[in-house]
Tab-separated table of C-alpha atoms in Angstrom:
chain	number	residue	atom	x	y	z
A	4	MET	CA	55.848	150.757	-4.223
A	5	PRO	CA	54.774	153.847	-2.156
A	6	ARG	CA	56.037	154.475	1.325
A	7	ASN	CA	53.443	154.584	4.075
A	8	PRO	CA	55.158	155.178	7.443
A	9	SER	CA	53.192	155.531	10.628
A	10	PHE	CA	54.383	158.626	12.445
A	11	ASN	CA	54.576	158.811	16.239
A	12	PRO	CA	56.532	161.669	17.845
A	13	SER	CA	57.404	159.473	20.834
A	14	THR	CA	59.156	156.798	18.808
A	15	SER	CA	62.627	157.710	20.144
A	16	GLY	CA	63.751	159.472	17.010
A	17	SER	CA	62.669	156.821	14.454
A	18	ILE	CA	59.907	156.526	11.925
A	19	ILE	CA	58.786	153.002	11.294
A	20	SER	CA	57.787	152.117	7.723
A	21	GLY	CA	56.106	148.940	6.442
A	22	ASN	CA	57.255	149.004	2.790
A	23	ARG	CA	60.200	150.630	1.094
A	24	TYR	CA	62.137	151.816	4.128
A	25	GLU	CA	62.842	150.111	7.391
A	26	CYS	CA	63.640	153.154	9.406
A	27	MET	CA	64.778	156.758	9.375
A	28	ASP	CA	67.411	157.490	11.983
A	29	ILE	CA	67.884	161.002	13.234
A	30	GLU	CA	71.241	162.253	14.447
A	31	MET	CA	71.902	165.702	15.915
A	32	LYS	CA	75.092	167.360	14.690
A	33	LYS	CA	75.883	170.945	15.631
A	34	GLY	CA	72.241	171.849	16.017
A	35	GLU	CA	71.250	170.408	12.584
A	36	LYS	CA	69.300	167.283	11.792
A	37	SER	CA	70.741	164.683	9.419
A	38	TYR	CA	68.552	161.912	8.140
A	39	LYS	CA	69.667	158.463	7.180
A	40	PHE	CA	67.420	156.244	5.123
A	41	LYS	CA	67.713	152.512	5.028
A	42	ASN	CA	66.311	150.883	1.887
A	43	SER	CA	64.978	147.408	2.372
A	44	GLY	CA	64.093	146.762	-1.291
A	45	GLY	CA	66.915	147.719	-3.590
A	46	ILE	CA	67.633	147.599	-7.244
A	47	LYS	CA	68.049	143.790	-7.196
A	48	GLU	CA	64.452	143.239	-6.165
A	49	ILE	CA	63.223	145.590	-8.867
A	50	LEU	CA	65.255	143.854	-11.505
A	51	ILE	CA	63.941	140.466	-10.451
A	52	THR	CA	60.372	141.763	-10.574
A	53	ILE	CA	60.949	143.147	-14.080
A	54	TRP	CA	62.569	139.895	-15.291
A	55	ASN	CA	59.698	137.758	-13.898
A	56	ASN	CA	57.216	139.756	-15.995
A	57	LYS	CA	56.987	138.127	-19.424
A	58	MET	CA	56.300	141.332	-21.397
A	59	SER	CA	59.071	143.358	-19.746
A	60	ARG	CA	61.513	140.449	-20.114
A	61	ILE	CA	60.935	140.133	-23.862
A	62	GLY	CA	61.046	143.928	-24.311
A	63	LEU	CA	64.234	144.153	-22.296
A	64	ILE	CA	65.959	141.483	-24.335
A	65	ILE	CA	65.015	143.282	-27.600
A	66	LEU	CA	66.295	146.608	-26.249
A	67	LEU	CA	69.512	145.064	-24.958
A	68	VAL	CA	70.150	143.536	-28.420
A	69	PHE	CA	69.794	147.018	-30.005
A	70	LEU	CA	71.938	148.554	-27.259
A	71	GLY	CA	74.648	145.922	-27.773
A	72	ILE	CA	74.651	146.524	-31.536
A	73	ALA	CA	74.857	150.281	-31.008
A	74	MET	CA	77.761	149.989	-28.619
A	75	ILE	CA	79.835	147.231	-30.293
A	76	GLY	CA	79.086	148.017	-33.954
A	77	PRO	CA	81.013	151.296	-34.183
A	78	ILE	CA	84.027	149.625	-32.553
A	79	LEU	CA	84.188	146.694	-34.934
A	80	LEU	CA	83.036	148.352	-38.127
A	81	GLU	CA	84.471	151.239	-40.136
A	82	GLU	CA	82.434	153.934	-41.891
A	83	PRO	CA	81.586	152.467	-45.352
A	84	LYS	CA	83.169	154.161	-48.368
A	85	ALA	CA	81.465	154.909	-51.629
A	86	ASP	CA	82.141	152.405	-54.418
A	87	TYR	CA	80.049	153.251	-57.421
A	88	LEU	CA	81.035	150.012	-59.169
A	89	GLN	CA	78.985	148.229	-56.471
A	90	ARG	CA	76.026	150.586	-56.399
A	91	LEU	CA	72.440	149.297	-56.083
A	92	LYS	CA	73.536	145.686	-55.674
A	93	PRO	CA	70.853	143.242	-54.380
A	94	PRO	CA	71.487	141.134	-51.297
A	95	SER	CA	74.355	138.685	-51.751
A	96	ARG	CA	76.987	136.827	-49.792
A	97	GLU	CA	79.331	139.803	-49.982
A	98	HIS	CA	76.602	142.346	-49.122
A	99	ILE	CA	73.943	140.610	-47.046
A	100	LEU	CA	71.449	143.463	-47.421
A	101	GLY	CA	72.807	144.836	-50.649
A	102	THR	CA	74.236	148.297	-51.308
A	103	ASP	CA	72.785	151.774	-51.692
A	104	TYR	CA	73.046	154.289	-54.537
A	105	SER	CA	76.726	154.966	-53.791
A	106	GLY	CA	77.789	151.373	-53.292
A	107	LYS	CA	77.853	151.471	-49.467
A	108	ASP	CA	76.946	148.277	-47.622
A	109	THR	CA	73.411	148.492	-46.238
A	110	LEU	CA	74.013	146.257	-43.239
A	111	VAL	CA	77.003	148.282	-42.095
A	112	GLN	CA	74.979	151.460	-42.380
A	113	LEU	CA	72.120	149.921	-40.423
A	114	ILE	CA	74.427	148.850	-37.586
A	115	LEU	CA	76.266	152.154	-37.435
A	116	GLY	CA	72.996	154.072	-37.663
A	117	SER	CA	71.631	152.320	-34.546
A	118	LYS	CA	73.981	154.380	-32.423
A	119	ASP	CA	72.687	157.651	-33.880
A	120	VAL	CA	69.067	156.554	-33.469
A	121	LEU	CA	69.459	155.458	-29.793
A	122	LEU	CA	71.494	158.548	-28.817
A	123	VAL	CA	68.917	160.889	-30.277
A	124	ALA	CA	66.067	159.021	-28.530
A	125	PHE	CA	68.046	158.869	-25.266
A	126	TRP	CA	68.733	162.577	-25.130
A	127	ALA	CA	65.126	163.360	-26.066
A	128	GLY	CA	63.953	161.195	-23.202
A	129	VAL	CA	66.409	162.572	-20.650
A	130	ILE	CA	65.701	166.237	-21.436
A	131	SER	CA	61.880	165.699	-21.620
A	132	ILE	CA	61.907	163.843	-18.261
A	133	PHE	CA	64.034	166.532	-16.638
A	134	ILE	CA	61.776	169.318	-17.812
A	135	ALA	CA	58.561	167.460	-16.951
A	136	CYS	CA	59.736	166.364	-13.527
A	137	THR	CA	60.993	169.870	-12.600
A	138	ILE	CA	57.752	171.604	-13.664
A	139	GLY	CA	55.369	168.870	-12.488
A	140	ILE	CA	56.865	168.385	-9.026
A	141	LEU	CA	57.364	172.105	-8.301
A	142	SER	CA	53.845	172.888	-9.523
A	143	GLY	CA	52.247	170.150	-7.459
A	144	LEU	CA	54.298	170.593	-4.329
A	145	LEU	CA	54.428	174.405	-4.043
A	146	GLY	CA	51.059	175.290	-5.568
A	147	GLY	CA	49.848	178.884	-5.603
A	148	LYS	CA	50.710	181.324	-8.371
A	149	LEU	CA	53.695	179.251	-9.522
A	150	ASP	CA	51.368	176.307	-10.092
A	151	ALA	CA	48.963	178.455	-12.063
A	152	ILE	CA	51.720	179.921	-14.262
A	153	LEU	CA	53.454	176.614	-14.969
A	154	MET	CA	50.191	174.824	-15.745
A	155	MET	CA	49.133	177.642	-18.032
A	156	ILE	CA	52.379	177.199	-19.988
A	157	ALA	CA	51.895	173.421	-20.044
A	158	ASN	CA	48.320	173.772	-21.305
A	159	ILE	CA	49.423	176.033	-24.123
A	160	VAL	CA	52.120	173.572	-25.152
A	161	VAL	CA	49.679	170.625	-24.988
A	162	THR	CA	47.082	172.278	-27.214
A	163	ILE	CA	49.548	173.009	-30.080
A	164	PRO	CA	50.376	169.964	-32.252
A	165	SER	CA	53.998	168.957	-31.527
A	166	PHE	CA	55.155	167.801	-34.988
A	167	PRO	CA	54.413	171.073	-36.912
A	168	VAL	CA	56.093	173.052	-34.148
A	169	THR	CA	59.090	170.687	-34.241
A	170	MET	CA	59.263	171.185	-38.007
A	171	ILE	CA	59.447	174.973	-37.511
A	172	LEU	CA	61.983	174.676	-34.743
A	173	SER	CA	64.178	172.402	-36.883
A	174	MET	CA	64.619	175.285	-39.322
A	175	ILE	CA	65.651	177.634	-36.504
A	176	ILE	CA	67.879	175.414	-34.358
A	177	LYS	CA	71.147	174.219	-35.852
A	178	ILE	CA	71.212	170.414	-35.657
A	179	ASP	CA	74.722	169.001	-35.968
A	180	ASN	CA	74.889	166.263	-33.311
A	181	GLU	CA	72.727	163.779	-31.416
A	182	PHE	CA	72.278	166.037	-28.322
A	183	MET	CA	70.921	168.966	-30.352
A	184	PHE	CA	68.601	166.632	-32.228
A	185	GLY	CA	67.336	165.205	-28.951
A	186	LEU	CA	66.923	168.727	-27.548
A	187	LEU	CA	64.845	169.706	-30.554
A	188	LEU	CA	62.498	166.716	-30.119
A	189	SER	CA	62.130	167.319	-26.371
A	190	LEU	CA	61.193	171.020	-26.485
A	191	TRP	CA	57.550	170.237	-27.208
A	192	SER	CA	57.104	166.793	-25.658
A	193	TRP	CA	57.190	167.422	-21.932
A	194	ALA	CA	53.938	169.186	-21.180
A	195	GLY	CA	51.592	166.180	-21.015
A	196	LEU	CA	53.986	164.317	-18.712
A	197	ALA	CA	54.423	167.397	-16.523
A	198	LYS	CA	50.685	167.594	-15.975
A	199	ALA	CA	50.531	163.886	-15.133
A	200	ILE	CA	53.412	164.178	-12.667
A	201	ARG	CA	51.712	167.171	-11.031
A	202	THR	CA	48.599	165.052	-10.546
A	203	GLN	CA	50.740	162.315	-8.960
A	204	VAL	CA	52.351	164.804	-6.586
A	205	LEU	CA	48.975	166.287	-5.583
A	206	THR	CA	47.839	162.761	-4.736
A	207	ILE	CA	50.734	162.014	-2.301
A	208	LYS	CA	51.675	165.450	-0.983
A	209	HIS	CA	49.263	165.096	1.968
A	210	LYS	CA	50.195	161.537	2.901
A	211	GLU	CA	51.399	160.808	6.394
A	212	PHE	CA	55.038	160.351	5.488
A	213	ILE	CA	55.178	163.729	3.680
A	214	GLU	CA	53.624	165.438	6.714
A	215	ALA	CA	56.139	163.611	8.950
A	216	SER	CA	59.028	164.897	6.865
A	217	LYS	CA	57.661	168.451	7.128
A	218	ILE	CA	57.303	168.136	10.899
A	219	LEU	CA	60.886	166.907	11.147
A	220	GLY	CA	62.088	170.028	9.380
A	221	LEU	CA	63.322	168.456	6.121
A	222	ARG	CA	63.980	170.860	3.293
A	223	LYS	CA	61.769	170.715	0.226
A	224	ILE	CA	64.591	169.336	-1.865
A	225	ASP	CA	64.992	166.473	0.639
A	226	ILE	CA	61.254	165.772	0.495
A	227	ILE	CA	61.385	165.722	-3.304
A	228	ILE	CA	64.359	163.332	-3.486
A	229	ASN	CA	63.520	161.004	-0.575
A	230	ASP	CA	59.701	160.999	-0.574
A	231	ILE	CA	58.174	162.130	-3.831
A	232	ILE	CA	60.489	160.773	-6.534
A	233	PRO	CA	60.646	157.195	-5.098
A	234	ASN	CA	56.866	157.081	-5.250
A	235	ILE	CA	56.611	158.115	-8.921
A	236	ILE	CA	59.801	156.503	-10.217
A	237	SER	CA	57.989	153.670	-11.979
A	238	PHE	CA	55.685	156.189	-13.681
A	239	ILE	CA	58.739	158.196	-14.810
A	240	ALA	CA	60.550	155.069	-16.097
A	241	VAL	CA	57.567	153.983	-18.189
A	242	ASN	CA	57.202	157.415	-19.694
A	243	PHE	CA	60.940	157.631	-20.431
A	244	ILE	CA	60.626	154.532	-22.657
A	245	VAL	CA	57.497	155.928	-24.270
A	246	ILE	CA	59.229	159.232	-25.025
A	247	MET	CA	62.152	157.408	-26.591
A	248	LYS	CA	59.815	155.467	-28.766
A	249	ASP	CA	58.002	158.582	-29.913
A	250	ALA	CA	61.261	160.474	-30.433
A	251	ILE	CA	62.450	157.849	-32.924
A	252	MET	CA	59.311	158.219	-34.972
A	253	ALA	CA	59.524	162.024	-34.898
A	254	SER	CA	63.208	161.968	-35.877
A	255	VAL	CA	62.538	159.649	-38.779
A	256	GLY	CA	59.713	161.924	-39.942
A	257	LEU	CA	61.952	165.004	-39.849
A	258	MET	CA	64.739	163.132	-41.658
A	259	TYR	CA	62.343	161.893	-44.360
A	260	LEU	CA	61.090	165.438	-44.950
A	261	GLY	CA	64.684	166.653	-45.235
A	262	LEU	CA	64.196	169.274	-42.427
A	263	VAL	CA	67.203	168.131	-40.386
A	264	PRO	CA	70.618	168.266	-42.087
A	265	PHE	CA	72.025	165.677	-39.662
A	266	GLN	CA	75.229	164.012	-40.713
A	267	GLY	CA	75.455	160.316	-39.925
A	268	ASN	CA	73.779	156.999	-40.614
A	269	HIS	CA	70.458	157.708	-38.985
A	270	TRP	CA	67.771	155.296	-40.089
A	271	GLY	CA	65.533	158.203	-41.168
A	272	MET	CA	68.225	159.339	-43.574
A	273	MET	CA	68.462	155.793	-44.986
A	274	ILE	CA	64.677	155.743	-45.576
A	275	GLN	CA	64.767	159.118	-47.294
A	276	LEU	CA	67.673	158.151	-49.573
A	277	SER	CA	66.109	154.753	-50.365
A	278	LEU	CA	62.992	156.505	-51.705
A	279	THR	CA	64.617	159.552	-53.330
A	280	ALA	CA	67.927	158.202	-54.661
A	281	THR	CA	67.299	154.524	-55.345
A	282	GLY	CA	63.595	154.245	-56.100
A	283	ALA	CA	63.155	151.392	-53.699
A	284	LEU	CA	59.380	151.364	-54.103
A	285	MET	CA	59.457	151.576	-57.876
A	286	GLY	CA	60.509	148.007	-58.558
A	287	SER	CA	64.217	148.586	-57.800
A	288	GLY	CA	66.241	145.654	-56.570
A	289	THR	CA	67.332	147.766	-53.550
A	290	ILE	CA	64.120	147.193	-51.624
A	291	ALA	CA	66.261	145.772	-48.796
A	292	TYR	CA	67.840	149.232	-48.369
A	293	PHE	CA	64.374	150.554	-47.586
A	294	LEU	CA	63.118	147.612	-45.540
A	295	ALA	CA	66.255	147.335	-43.281
A	296	PRO	CA	65.740	150.590	-41.377
A	297	VAL	CA	61.945	150.230	-41.428
A	298	LEU	CA	62.134	146.793	-39.751
A	299	GLY	CA	64.759	148.095	-37.337
A	300	ILE	CA	62.379	150.838	-36.245
A	301	VAL	CA	59.483	148.319	-36.014
A	302	PHE	CA	61.386	145.967	-33.755
A	303	PHE	CA	62.724	148.737	-31.588
A	304	GLN	CA	59.229	150.175	-31.205
A	305	LEU	CA	58.034	146.655	-30.283
A	306	GLY	CA	60.729	146.331	-27.678
A	307	CYS	CA	59.865	149.723	-26.181
A	308	PHE	CA	56.140	148.890	-26.053
A	309	LEU	CA	56.665	145.471	-24.440
A	310	PHE	CA	59.207	146.800	-21.937
A	311	ALA	CA	57.156	149.862	-20.976
A	312	SER	CA	53.902	147.828	-20.623
A	313	GLY	CA	55.645	145.089	-18.609
A	314	LEU	CA	57.544	147.656	-16.517
A	315	ASP	CA	54.329	149.392	-15.558
A	316	GLU	CA	52.681	146.094	-14.666
A	317	ALA	CA	55.744	144.923	-12.730
A	318	LEU	CA	56.279	148.089	-10.676
A	319	ASN	CA	52.711	149.265	-10.236
A	320	PRO	CA	51.055	147.284	-7.363
A	321	ARG	CA	47.579	148.208	-8.659
A	322	LEU	CA	48.228	146.329	-11.904
A	323	ARG	CA	49.486	143.108	-10.311
A	324	VAL	CA	47.154	140.175	-10.178
């Protein structure tokens, strides 16, 4: 919820706020000003708001299930070993989802692969948000030639389709871990968000509380951290979830095309092998090996969609009824 303090220079060194912050106390130490903010909302109130929204609650539960599987699965399960005597087995009591072309248990691969999928999506989201926030906030706050240069770069990136560029970059950048895979997916997915964040900053940069912070002599970094980011945090959070969702689809696409020699149990690799090595769509009994990662992706995408939509509705006052 945006801050809207009313500024009065004669308020005995305090700025009164009606929403997020109760007050801003000013203390003089060795000729410098130090500012102390008192948050009246807090994380607890935000979590309650999110939980009370039906869409965000369902989405959060789905995402927490995937997160729990990704964290606990690798601890309890060992990497499956090839057993060609058990290859291409249909679902049974011993192998609930059957086995693949090398006799590995499909369910174990699905559980272990969830960690790879979530880590790749997480790093893609973090790096994209960092780049977009840095460029969007600096461009909107500072303006001038810097704004023109940064937005020119963003416009160029936006106009070029991301997936073909990512395909080319995947042949240039060596992908051997989740971080590098996430970096690859984020290099061409920040521009649209950066332009949107710039628009948000341009909307609030002339608000009273920003002007008050400038009059009080706060550095630009303090204004960014204490004034701008809190007002766009819900927008950033929603887009983080959306970027994760899109990153999973892009990673699966690159895996399916065989453009990323990533070692692990990534669901995209399972889909590729199910079609190329087991003939899952050709009447083979190993259709479960193909459907398992596909349904995993579908449910994770559903969780991301519900959580992002509910999060936006819960944290954006304009969308509340």
